[in-house]
Amino acid sequence: MITNGVPQAQTVYPLAKRRVWAMLAGSLVFVAVGIAFLAAHSTVKMTVAGALAVPFFGLCAVLVVQRLLRDRPELVLDDAGMEHVRLGRFGWDEIAAVRIREQHVRNTSQRFIELVLHAPDAYLTRAPRLVRSTASMNARLGFGPAIMATNTLPVPPEEVVEAMRRHHPGLAIQH
């Protein structure tokens, strides 16, 4: 937002490194457990679990290490729009609304900031490959393609949404 003819300074959210280090530790623990299951191969279920756990959590660990080494801000908001490290760049005119969503799985839940887009298909044509590959799964769960996990941000999602509103006062917030 421009105040008295002066653009507002960017709002920059760095990667929440402590949380991401914890995710790396968790991934490595699951890789170790998978290796132990494969080494024991006492039952078919343990062998299958190990065979699935090692590559999946190994890939998770590699992606987390890349994120830690990249040393880029997680999210940058400015008067023209926003840029998320995983989702890419959005102009405020592309975003119809934002909302905080929560996905419950067993005894835990994960909070997300969902960008409700005017033209989701247009975004998917330019979206990073990982976003394109998860878009159909997100749709089956009732989400759009532009979902920001909040566990890598250093502040609660409500604070991020409020900062978005400061940069673009007309931004619609859905509840």
Coordinates of N, CA and C in Angstrom, one line a residue:
M1 N 0.8 -1.2 0.0 CA 0.0 0.0 0.0 C 0.9 1.2 0.0
I2 N 0.5 2.2 -0.8 CA 1.3 3.4 -0.8 C 0.7 4.4 0.1
T3 N 1.5 4.9 1.1 CA 1.0 5.9 2.1 C 1.7 7.2 1.8
N4 N 0.9 8.3 1.6 CA 1.5 9.6 1.4 C 2.5 9.6 0.2
G5 N 2.2 8.8 -0.8 CA 3.0 8.7 -2.0 C 4.3 7.9 -1.8
V6 N 4.4 7.2 -0.7 CA 5.6 6.4 -0.4 C 5.2 4.9 -0.4
P7 N 5.8 4.0 -1.1 CA 5.5 2.6 -1.0 C 5.8 2.1 0.3
Q8 N 5.0 1.1 0.8 CA 5.3 0.4 2.0 C 6.5 -0.5 1.9
A9 N 7.3 -0.6 2.9 CA 8.5 -1.5 2.8 C 8.0 -3.0 2.7
Q10 N 8.8 -3.8 2.1 CA 8.5 -5.2 2.0 C 8.3 -5.8 3.4
T11 N 7.5 -6.8 3.5 CA 7.4 -7.7 4.7 C 8.0 -9.0 4.3
V12 N 9.1 -9.3 5.0 CA 9.9 -10.5 4.7 C 9.8 -11.5 5.9
Y13 N 9.4 -12.7 5.5 CA 9.4 -13.8 6.5 C 10.5 -14.8 6.2
P14 N 11.5 -14.9 7.1 CA 12.5 -15.9 6.8 C 12.0 -17.4 7.1
L15 N 12.7 -18.3 6.7 CA 12.5 -19.7 7.0 C 12.6 -19.9 8.5
A16 N 11.6 -20.6 9.1 CA 11.6 -21.0 10.5 C 12.6 -22.1 10.7
K17 N 13.9 -21.8 10.8 CA 14.9 -22.9 10.7 C 14.8 -23.9 11.8
R18 N 14.5 -23.5 13.0 CA 14.4 -24.5 14.1 C 13.3 -25.5 13.8
R19 N 12.2 -25.1 13.2 CA 11.2 -26.1 12.9 C 11.6 -27.0 11.7
V20 N 12.3 -26.4 10.8 CA 12.8 -27.2 9.6 C 13.9 -28.2 10.0
W21 N 14.8 -27.8 11.0 CA 15.7 -28.7 11.5 C 15.0 -29.9 12.2
A22 N 13.9 -29.6 12.9 CA 13.1 -30.7 13.5 C 12.5 -31.6 12.5
M23 N 12.1 -31.0 11.3 CA 11.5 -31.8 10.3 C 12.6 -32.7 9.7
L24 N 13.8 -32.2 9.6 CA 14.9 -33.0 9.0 C 15.2 -34.2 10.0
A25 N 15.3 -33.9 11.3 CA 15.5 -34.9 12.3 C 14.5 -36.0 12.2
G26 N 13.2 -35.6 12.1 CA 12.1 -36.6 12.0 C 12.2 -37.4 10.7
S27 N 12.6 -36.8 9.6 CA 12.7 -37.6 8.4 C 13.8 -38.6 8.5
L28 N 15.0 -38.2 9.1 CA 16.1 -39.1 9.3 C 15.8 -40.2 10.2
V29 N 15.0 -40.0 11.3 CA 14.5 -41.0 12.2 C 13.7 -42.1 11.4
F30 N 12.8 -41.6 10.6 CA 11.9 -42.5 9.8 C 12.8 -43.3 8.8
V31 N 13.8 -42.7 8.2 CA 14.7 -43.4 7.3 C 15.4 -44.5 8.1
A32 N 15.9 -44.2 9.3 CA 16.6 -45.2 10.1 C 15.6 -46.4 10.5
V33 N 14.4 -46.0 10.8 CA 13.4 -47.0 11.2 C 13.1 -47.9 9.9
G34 N 13.0 -47.3 8.8 CA 12.8 -48.0 7.5 C 13.9 -49.0 7.2
I35 N 15.1 -48.5 7.4 CA 16.3 -49.4 7.2 C 16.3 -50.5 8.2
A36 N 15.9 -50.3 9.4 CA 15.9 -51.3 10.4 C 14.8 -52.4 10.0
F37 N 13.6 -51.9 9.5 CA 12.6 -52.8 9.1 C 13.1 -53.7 7.9
L38 N 13.8 -53.0 7.0 CA 14.4 -53.8 5.9 C 15.4 -54.8 6.3
A39 N 16.3 -54.4 7.2 CA 17.3 -55.3 7.7 C 16.7 -56.5 8.5
A40 N 15.7 -56.2 9.2 CA 15.0 -57.3 10.0 C 14.2 -58.2 9.1
H41 N 13.5 -57.7 8.1 CA 12.6 -58.3 7.2 C 12.0 -59.6 7.8
S42 N 11.5 -59.4 9.1 CA 10.8 -60.5 9.7 C 9.4 -60.8 9.2
T43 N 8.8 -59.8 8.8 CA 7.4 -60.0 8.2 C 7.3 -59.2 6.9
V44 N 6.3 -59.6 6.1 CA 6.1 -58.9 4.8 C 5.7 -57.4 5.1
K45 N 4.9 -57.2 6.1 CA 4.5 -55.8 6.4 C 5.7 -54.9 6.8
M46 N 6.6 -55.5 7.6 CA 7.8 -54.7 8.0 C 8.6 -54.4 6.8
T47 N 8.8 -55.4 5.9 CA 9.6 -55.2 4.7 C 9.0 -54.1 3.8
V48 N 7.7 -54.2 3.6 CA 7.0 -53.2 2.7 C 7.0 -51.9 3.4
A49 N 6.8 -51.8 4.7 CA 6.9 -50.5 5.4 C 8.3 -49.9 5.2
G50 N 9.3 -50.7 5.4 CA 10.7 -50.2 5.2 C 11.0 -49.8 3.8
A51 N 10.5 -50.6 2.8 CA 10.7 -50.2 1.4 C 10.0 -48.9 1.0
L52 N 8.9 -48.6 1.7 CA 8.2 -47.4 1.4 C 8.8 -46.2 2.2
A53 N 9.2 -46.4 3.4 CA 9.7 -45.4 4.3 C 11.0 -44.8 3.9
V54 N 11.9 -45.7 3.5 CA 13.3 -45.2 3.1 C 13.3 -44.2 2.0
P55 N 12.7 -44.5 0.8 CA 12.7 -43.6 -0.3 C 11.9 -42.3 0.0
F56 N 10.7 -42.5 0.6 CA 9.8 -41.3 0.9 C 10.5 -40.4 1.9
F57 N 10.9 -40.9 3.0 CA 11.5 -40.0 4.0 C 12.9 -39.5 3.6
G58 N 13.6 -40.4 2.8 CA 14.9 -39.9 2.3 C 14.7 -38.7 1.4
L59 N 13.7 -38.8 0.5 CA 13.4 -37.6 -0.4 C 13.0 -36.4 0.5
C60 N 12.2 -36.6 1.5 CA 11.8 -35.5 2.4 C 13.1 -34.9 3.0
A61 N 14.0 -35.7 3.4 CA 15.2 -35.2 4.1 C 16.0 -34.4 3.0
V62 N 16.1 -34.9 1.8 CA 16.9 -34.2 0.8 C 16.2 -32.8 0.5
L63 N 14.9 -32.8 0.4 CA 14.2 -31.5 0.2 C 14.4 -30.5 1.3
V64 N 14.4 -31.0 2.5 CA 14.6 -30.2 3.7 C 16.0 -29.6 3.7
V65 N 17.0 -30.4 3.4 CA 18.4 -30.0 3.4 C 18.5 -28.9 2.3
Q66 N 17.9 -29.1 1.1 CA 18.0 -28.1 0.1 C 17.4 -26.7 0.6
R67 N 16.3 -26.8 1.3 CA 15.6 -25.6 1.8 C 16.5 -24.9 2.8
L68 N 17.2 -25.7 3.7 CA 18.1 -25.1 4.6 C 19.3 -24.4 4.0
L69 N 19.8 -25.0 2.9 CA 21.0 -24.5 2.3 C 20.7 -23.3 1.4
R70 N 19.4 -23.2 0.9 CA 19.1 -22.2 -0.1 C 19.1 -20.8 0.5
D71 N 18.8 -20.7 1.8 CA 18.9 -19.4 2.5 C 18.1 -18.3 1.8
R72 N 16.9 -18.5 1.4 CA 16.0 -17.5 0.8 C 14.9 -17.3 1.8
P73 N 14.3 -16.1 1.7 CA 13.1 -15.9 2.6 C 12.0 -16.9 2.2
E74 N 11.2 -17.2 3.1 CA 10.1 -18.1 2.9 C 8.9 -17.4 2.1
L75 N 8.7 -16.2 2.6 CA 7.6 -15.4 2.0 C 8.0 -13.9 2.0
V76 N 7.7 -13.2 0.9 CA 7.9 -11.8 0.8 C 6.7 -11.2 0.3
L77 N 6.2 -10.2 1.0 CA 5.0 -9.4 0.6 C 5.4 -8.0 0.3
D78 N 4.8 -7.5 -0.8 CA 5.1 -6.1 -1.2 C 3.8 -5.5 -1.8
D79 N 3.9 -4.2 -2.2 CA 2.7 -3.6 -2.7 C 2.2 -4.2 -4.0
A80 N 3.0 -4.8 -4.8 CA 2.6 -5.4 -6.0 C 2.0 -6.8 -5.9
G81 N 2.4 -7.5 -4.8 CA 2.0 -8.9 -4.6 C 2.8 -9.6 -3.6
M82 N 3.0 -10.9 -3.8 CA 3.7 -11.7 -2.9 C 4.5 -12.8 -3.6
E83 N 5.6 -13.2 -3.0 CA 6.4 -14.3 -3.5 C 6.6 -15.4 -2.4
H84 N 6.2 -16.6 -2.7 CA 6.4 -17.7 -1.8 C 7.5 -18.6 -2.4
V85 N 8.4 -19.1 -1.5 CA 9.5 -19.9 -2.0 C 9.1 -21.1 -2.8
R86 N 8.0 -21.7 -2.4 CA 7.5 -22.9 -3.1 C 6.5 -22.6 -4.2
L87 N 5.6 -21.7 -4.0 CA 4.5 -21.4 -4.9 C 4.9 -20.4 -6.0
G88 N 5.8 -19.6 -5.8 CA 6.2 -18.6 -6.8 C 5.6 -17.2 -6.5
R89 N 5.5 -16.4 -7.6 CA 5.1 -15.0 -7.5 C 3.6 -14.9 -7.8
F90 N 2.9 -14.0 -7.1 CA 1.5 -13.7 -7.4 C 1.3 -12.2 -7.3
G91 N 0.6 -11.6 -8.2 CA 0.2 -10.2 -8.1 C -1.1 -10.2 -7.3
W92 N -1.4 -9.1 -6.5 CA -2.6 -9.1 -5.7 C -3.8 -9.2 -6.6
D93 N -3.8 -8.8 -7.9 CA -4.9 -8.9 -8.7 C -5.2 -10.4 -9.1
E94 N -4.3 -11.3 -8.9 CA -4.6 -12.7 -9.2 C -5.3 -13.4 -8.0
I95 N -5.3 -12.8 -6.8 CA -5.8 -13.4 -5.6 C -7.2 -12.9 -5.3
A96 N -8.2 -13.8 -5.4 CA -9.6 -13.4 -5.1 C -9.8 -13.2 -3.6
A97 N -9.1 -14.1 -2.8 CA -9.3 -14.1 -1.3 C -8.2 -14.9 -0.7
V98 N -8.0 -14.8 0.6 CA -7.2 -15.7 1.3 C -8.0 -16.3 2.5
R99 N -7.6 -17.5 2.9 CA -8.2 -18.1 4.1 C -7.3 -19.0 4.8
I100 N -7.5 -19.1 6.1 CA -6.7 -20.1 6.8 C -7.5 -21.3 6.9
R101 N -6.8 -22.4 6.5 CA -7.5 -23.7 6.5 C -6.7 -24.7 7.5
E102 N -7.4 -25.7 7.8 CA -6.8 -26.7 8.7 C -7.1 -28.1 8.2
Q103 N -6.2 -29.0 8.2 CA -6.4 -30.3 7.7 C -6.1 -31.2 9.0
H104 N -7.1 -32.0 9.3 CA -7.0 -32.9 10.5 C -6.7 -34.3 10.0
V105 N -5.6 -34.9 10.6 CA -5.3 -36.3 10.3 C -5.0 -36.9 11.7
R106 N -5.9 -37.9 12.0 CA -5.9 -38.6 13.3 C -5.9 -37.6 14.5
N107 N -4.8 -37.6 15.3 CA -4.8 -36.7 16.4 C -4.0 -35.4 16.2
T108 N -3.7 -35.1 15.0 CA -2.9 -33.9 14.7 C -3.6 -33.1 13.6
S109 N -3.2 -31.9 13.5 CA -3.7 -31.0 12.4 C -2.6 -30.1 11.9
Q110 N -2.8 -29.7 10.7 CA -1.8 -28.9 10.0 C -2.6 -27.6 9.5
R111 N -2.1 -26.5 9.7 CA -2.7 -25.2 9.3 C -2.0 -24.7 8.0
F112 N -2.8 -24.2 7.1 CA -2.4 -23.7 5.8 C -3.0 -22.3 5.6
I113 N -2.3 -21.5 4.7 CA -2.9 -20.3 4.2 C -3.2 -20.7 2.7
E114 N -4.5 -20.6 2.4 CA -4.9 -20.9 1.0 C -5.1 -19.6 0.3
L115 N -4.5 -19.5 -0.9 CA -4.8 -18.4 -1.8 C -5.9 -18.8 -2.7
V116 N -7.0 -18.2 -2.7 CA -8.1 -18.5 -3.6 C -7.9 -17.6 -4.8
L117 N -7.6 -18.2 -5.9 CA -7.2 -17.6 -7.1 C -8.4 -17.3 -8.1
H118 N -8.3 -16.2 -8.8 CA -9.3 -15.9 -9.8 C -9.2 -16.9 -11.0
A119 N -8.0 -17.3 -11.3 CA -7.8 -18.2 -12.5 C -6.8 -19.3 -12.0
P120 N -7.2 -20.3 -11.3 CA -6.3 -21.4 -10.8 C -5.7 -22.1 -12.0
D121 N -6.4 -22.4 -13.1 CA -5.8 -23.1 -14.2 C -4.6 -22.3 -14.8
A122 N -4.8 -21.0 -14.9 CA -3.7 -20.1 -15.5 C -2.5 -20.2 -14.6
Y123 N -2.7 -20.2 -13.3 CA -1.6 -20.3 -12.3 C -0.9 -21.7 -12.5
L124 N -1.7 -22.8 -12.6 CA -1.1 -24.1 -12.7 C -0.2 -24.2 -14.0
T125 N -0.5 -23.5 -15.0 CA 0.4 -23.6 -16.2 C 1.8 -23.0 -16.0
R126 N 1.9 -22.1 -15.0 CA 3.2 -21.5 -14.7 C 3.8 -22.0 -13.4
A127 N 3.0 -22.8 -12.6 CA 3.4 -23.2 -11.3 C 4.6 -24.1 -11.3
P128 N 5.4 -24.1 -10.2 CA 6.5 -25.1 -10.2 C 5.9 -26.5 -10.3
R129 N 6.8 -27.4 -10.7 CA 6.4 -28.8 -11.0 C 5.8 -29.5 -9.7
L130 N 6.4 -29.3 -8.6 CA 5.8 -29.9 -7.3 C 4.4 -29.4 -7.1
V131 N 4.1 -28.2 -7.3 CA 2.7 -27.7 -7.1 C 1.8 -28.3 -8.1
R132 N 2.2 -28.4 -9.4 CA 1.4 -29.0 -10.4 C 1.1 -30.5 -10.1
S133 N 2.1 -31.2 -9.5 CA 1.9 -32.6 -9.3 C 1.0 -32.9 -8.0
T134 N 0.9 -31.9 -7.1 CA 0.1 -32.1 -6.0 C -1.3 -31.4 -6.1
A135 N -1.5 -30.7 -7.2 CA -2.8 -30.0 -7.4 C -4.0 -30.9 -7.3
S136 N -3.9 -32.0 -8.0 CA -5.1 -32.9 -8.0 C -5.4 -33.5 -6.7
M137 N -4.3 -33.8 -5.9 CA -4.5 -34.3 -4.5 C -5.2 -33.2 -3.7
N138 N -4.7 -32.0 -3.8 CA -5.2 -30.9 -3.0 C -6.7 -30.7 -3.4
A139 N -7.0 -30.8 -4.7 CA -8.4 -30.7 -5.1 C -9.3 -31.7 -4.4
R140 N -8.8 -33.0 -4.4 CA -9.6 -34.0 -3.7 C -9.8 -33.8 -2.2
L141 N -8.9 -33.0 -1.6 CA -9.0 -32.7 -0.2 C -9.8 -31.4 0.0
G142 N -10.3 -30.8 -1.1 CA -11.1 -29.6 -1.0 C -10.3 -28.3 -1.0
F143 N -9.0 -28.3 -1.4 CA -8.1 -27.2 -1.4 C -7.9 -26.7 -2.9
G144 N -7.5 -25.5 -3.0 CA -7.1 -25.0 -4.3 C -5.6 -25.3 -4.5
P145 N -5.0 -24.9 -5.7 CA -3.6 -25.3 -5.9 C -2.6 -24.5 -5.2
A146 N -2.9 -23.3 -4.6 CA -2.0 -22.4 -4.0 C -2.2 -22.5 -2.5
I147 N -1.5 -23.4 -1.9 CA -1.6 -23.7 -0.4 C -0.2 -23.5 0.2
M148 N -0.1 -22.6 1.2 CA 1.1 -22.3 1.9 C 1.1 -23.0 3.3
A149 N 2.0 -23.9 3.5 CA 2.1 -24.5 4.8 C 2.7 -23.5 5.7
T150 N 2.1 -23.4 6.9 CA 2.5 -22.4 7.9 C 3.6 -22.9 8.9
N151 N 4.0 -24.2 8.8 CA 5.0 -24.7 9.7 C 6.4 -24.2 9.4
T152 N 6.6 -23.7 8.2 CA 7.9 -23.1 7.9 C 8.0 -21.6 8.0
L153 N 6.9 -21.0 8.5 CA 6.9 -19.6 8.7 C 7.2 -19.3 10.2
P154 N 7.9 -18.2 10.5 CA 8.2 -17.9 11.9 C 7.1 -17.3 12.7
V155 N 6.0 -17.0 12.1 CA 4.8 -16.4 12.8 C 3.6 -17.1 12.5
P156 N 2.5 -16.9 13.3 CA 1.2 -17.6 13.1 C 0.6 -17.1 11.8
P157 N -0.2 -17.9 11.2 CA -0.9 -17.6 9.9 C -1.7 -16.3 10.0
E158 N -2.3 -16.1 11.1 CA -3.1 -14.8 11.3 C -2.3 -13.6 11.1
E159 N -1.1 -13.6 11.6 CA -0.2 -12.5 11.4 C 0.2 -12.3 9.9
V160 N 0.4 -13.4 9.2 CA 0.7 -13.3 7.8 C -0.4 -12.7 7.0
V161 N -1.6 -13.2 7.3 CA -2.8 -12.7 6.6 C -3.0 -11.2 6.9
E162 N -2.8 -10.8 8.1 CA -2.9 -9.3 8.5 C -1.8 -8.5 7.7
A163 N -0.6 -9.0 7.6 CA 0.4 -8.3 6.8 C 0.0 -8.2 5.3
M164 N -0.6 -9.3 4.8 CA -1.2 -9.3 3.4 C -2.2 -8.1 3.3
R165 N -3.0 -8.0 4.2 CA -4.0 -7.0 4.2 C -3.4 -5.6 4.3
R166 N -2.3 -5.4 5.0 CA -1.7 -4.1 5.1 C -1.1 -3.7 3.7
H167 N -0.6 -4.7 3.0 CA -0.1 -4.4 1.7 C -1.2 -4.3 0.6
H168 N -2.3 -4.9 0.8 CA -3.4 -4.9 -0.1 C -4.7 -4.8 0.7
P169 N -5.1 -3.6 1.1 CA -6.2 -3.4 2.0 C -7.5 -4.0 1.4
G170 N -7.7 -4.1 0.1 CA -8.9 -4.7 -0.5 C -8.9 -6.2 -0.5
L171 N -7.9 -6.8 0.0 CA -7.9 -8.3 0.0 C -9.0 -8.9 0.8
A172 N -9.7 -9.8 0.2 CA -10.8 -10.5 0.9 C -10.3 -11.6 1.7
I173 N -10.8 -11.7 3.0 CA -10.4 -12.7 3.9 C -11.6 -13.6 4.1
Q174 N -11.5 -14.9 3.7 CA -12.6 -15.8 3.9 C -12.4 -16.6 5.2
H175 N -13.5 -16.9 5.9 CA -13.4 -17.7 7.1 C -14.1 -19.0 7.0

